[in-house]
Structure formats: C-alpha cells, structure tokens
Amino acid sequence: MSDPLLSRRANELKPSATLAVAQKARQMRAAGEDVLAFAAGEPDFITPEPIREAAKKALDDGLTHYAPTLGTPGARQAVADKLGSENGIAGLTPQHVAIGVGGKHCLFNAFQALLDPGDEVILPVPSWVSYAPQVQIAGGKVVEIQTSGESGFRMTPDQLRAAITPKSRVLVINSPSNPCGTMYSPDELRALAAVVAEMAASTAPRLVVITDEIYEKIIFGGREHLSMGSIDSIADRTITINGLSKAYAMTGWRVGYAACPGEFGLSFIKAMDRIQSQMTSGIPTFIMPAIEVALKECSGHVAKMVSAFEVRAQLIDRRLREVPGVEFPSPEGAFYVFADISAHFGKTAPDGTNISSAMTFAEALLNNQKMAVVPGEDFGGCGDRCIRISYACDEDQINAGIDRLASLVSSLS
Ligand code: PMP
Ligand code: GLU
C-alpha cells in the first residue's frame, strides 16, 4: 500500500476503523443490501429544533464571513460558562477556550501543541481509535496501560503510577469511554488525580491531563460524572475536551472545544490559536449562535435523548447476555458495548470464514448476517478479542441486530 511519492507519515498512518466500517455499511445499504449498522458512534436523533433554527436565522442574518479562529466571544463565553456552572471548572474566561472542528480536531491540535518527538503519552487501552494515530502524527510515543472487561476497563492508581516517567507529557482519560461503555466514579477519578499531582511534583513535572468528556451527559443508572478539571490539585494542568456531537446529536455540524484554566491555560489556548490559524481557521460563522443556543437552552432536549439511550442500554444489556460466548461489562455510559467474542475463535462461519480474530468475526457477521460492528483491534490492548457495538439506534434495530448476532453464533462450527 505504501507509495514512495508519499511522506513516511502518510504511508504509516492507519485510517479510522470506526469511520471505515461506517462507510462500508453505508455503501452496502446504498447498493440495496439490508445492512444493520452498529458501527459509527453517532446518535440517530436529528439535532434539536432550536439549534437548527439558530443556524438558519444566522444564515439569513448574513453571518457568512470568516469568524475569529477560536470562535466568537459569545460562543467562547458560553463554553466557559457551561464548564464553570455544570462542570465546576473554576476561573475560565473566553481566552481559556478554543472552539474547533469537532472534539477530534481539538484533540489533534492539543497533541500538536503539547508534544515534541519522543514525548510519552499515557493511554489506558482499549481506547478510541484516533488517540494513538494523533499522538503518532505529533511525534509522541504512546505508553499503553492495559485494562480488561473484568475491571470495567478501568485502570488503577497503581497502574498509572507505574506508567509515569520523566518523559510523560500527557495522560489521556476518556470517561465515559468509547469503546468500553464504562466510566470512572468520582472517587476513582480523585484517586487518579492524586497520583497525577504526586508525580507532577516529583518525577514528571511537565505532565498534563487531557480529559475527553464528550460522553459526559450520556450516563445511566443515576451515575455521577466528575470533571477532572474541577479537582483543585490538578486543575491548572488539565485540558478538558468536549463537543456538541454526542449530547446534542450534532455530529455533522463539527463543533468541539478545548479549555484549560490559569496561566498555562492562556498560553495553551494561544498555541491552539496559532496552530488552528494555519490549519482550518474558525468553524463556520453561522454555527456560532447555534452553539450558544445548544449550551444555554437545550438541556430538556438532551435529557429526553439520554432517557432513550438508557432504555436502549438496558435492552442491549439484557438481550446480548442471551448470546453464548459473549462477555461484556454492563453499559454505564456513552452508547457502546465492547464485547469479548474470543470464545468463538477457531470456529468457521457458514461462508467459510475462519474466525481467528475480532476482525474476522466482524467480517463473518457482516458477510453472513449483514450486521456491521467495529472490530476491536484498533482500540488497542485486549480489543483484539472484542467487537464494538454502537447502540445509538432504535429498539427494533437493537432486537433485530442481536437476533442476527445470535444466528451467526449458532451457525458457527
Ligand atoms: N472523543 C471520543 C471518545 C469520541 O468517541 C469521538 C467520536 N466521534 C470524538 C472524541 C470526536 O467527536 P467529534 O469530532 O464529532 O466531536
Ligand atoms: N467517534 C465516533 C466513533 O467512534 C465517530 C467516528 C469517529 O470519529 O471515530 O464511531
């Protein structure tokens, strides 16, 4: 696949597995095939009406020129206010906030702003497919912390302490987690924060936390989400990443943000401005008022979507347990189940596929049952024994999908 006319960077980079499977499912559907897609992490809901209306009005009002690179003062203020009042992150002003093209872009720019070649990024795995490639593009080195389904895919404070070295620059936390569907309790996060504070005062003075809280609102069973940026001992070295894609059903709008308080926050956001000004400029100007409407006026819409996700989480938890040889921790947040299907390795599917990996299991599921899931290899760690099922779809599809999965499993020989 590698082409000598391309850069080494381009030749070595993997495409996003989540987007690749979603694209394949879309193409099969367009070709008339009855594919059930559990691939992309994308809410099936349409964006709430007040947000759509705000963007339409902005277009009609002529907001069609360049916006400031990191967002209008009003949109940046709305993000700062939200993070202060909802997340307890103190001392944020609009100058501590950068708005970019989705959480993905903000993460990319953050790694560019923080990493020099050889710098270490601590990544508990399995983790979302884009963190490691983004670190790689920035020249950083990923240091994995292995987690497993039995512990809800959570790392322990001791594991974290053991992973930190003088070269540690960034710790990535993603709670609730994509792909794991589990989350840390506030006490567990406080214990991890205590390790960061302790090690930053000794071994790793340049350690920064990037906490990706994009699923913060999609949590179940009365669980509580705690923002790492609200913990005093590490607040000034904690960068919060979030966006509107998941909670507000706005994946196609491409709105994300990064924020960090204090003196370091100001210089970090200035660095984000320099990088983004040479890369994309600001996001579309007519989206800026819609950001304010989403953050200030749409909590009722979000609550309704979250209740629907909770019903779906309970349904998939119950139905998937009926399928033999599929192990997973119950969903706690986000809209993913990360299920260990390795009990089926060594078997053969009706179309002759030898199931030797998560990838071949996912292929057999697509070829034999027309059900698209993301194979776990690219999430790292024990992901090579797992498939990710995104259940951001209606209950009929969840029932039909689990029926198909059960049919595949019963047809294996
Ligand atoms: N972080 C995580 C953990 C995600 O799952 C996603 C998913 N798409 C993103 C960040 C980025 O989302 P977006 O760019 O749409 O804001
Ligand atoms: N984050 C979503 C997912 O994991 C959307 C695709 C992507 O950006 O990776 O499926």
Tab-separated table of C-alpha atoms and ligand atoms in Angstrom, residues 16 18-19 39-41 104 128-130 178 215 246 336 388, ligand 2:
chain	number	residue	atom	x	y	z
A	16	SER	CA	-10.027	5.474	11.284
A	18	THR	CA	-14.796	3.412	13.046
A	19	LEU	CA	-15.297	5.656	10.018
A	39	ALA	CA	-20.782	0.913	13.542
A	40	ALA	CA	-20.422	4.672	13.927
A	41	GLY	CA	-20.719	6.353	17.281
A	104	LYS	CA	-11.365	15.265	17.123
A	128	TRP	CA	-10.906	5.344	20.958
A	129	VAL	CA	-9.189	4.673	17.617
A	130	SER	CA	-7.977	8.224	16.950
A	178	ASN	CA	-15.546	4.880	23.785
A	215	TYR	CA	-19.962	11.436	26.608
A	246	LYS	CA	-22.990	13.378	21.010
A	336	TYR	CA	-21.240	1.303	23.152
A	388	ARG	CA	-17.732	-2.715	19.490
B	2	GLU	N1	-16.256	8.709	17.390
B	2	GLU	C1	-17.249	8.014	16.655
B	2	GLU	C2	-16.941	6.537	16.693
B	2	GLU	O1	-16.115	6.130	17.442
B	2	GLU	C3	-17.410	8.554	15.268
B	2	GLU	C4	-16.378	8.145	14.293
B	2	GLU	C5	-15.050	8.694	14.656
B	2	GLU	O2	-14.884	9.910	14.601
B	2	GLU	O3	-14.225	7.885	15.064
B	2	GLU	O4	-17.562	5.796	15.991
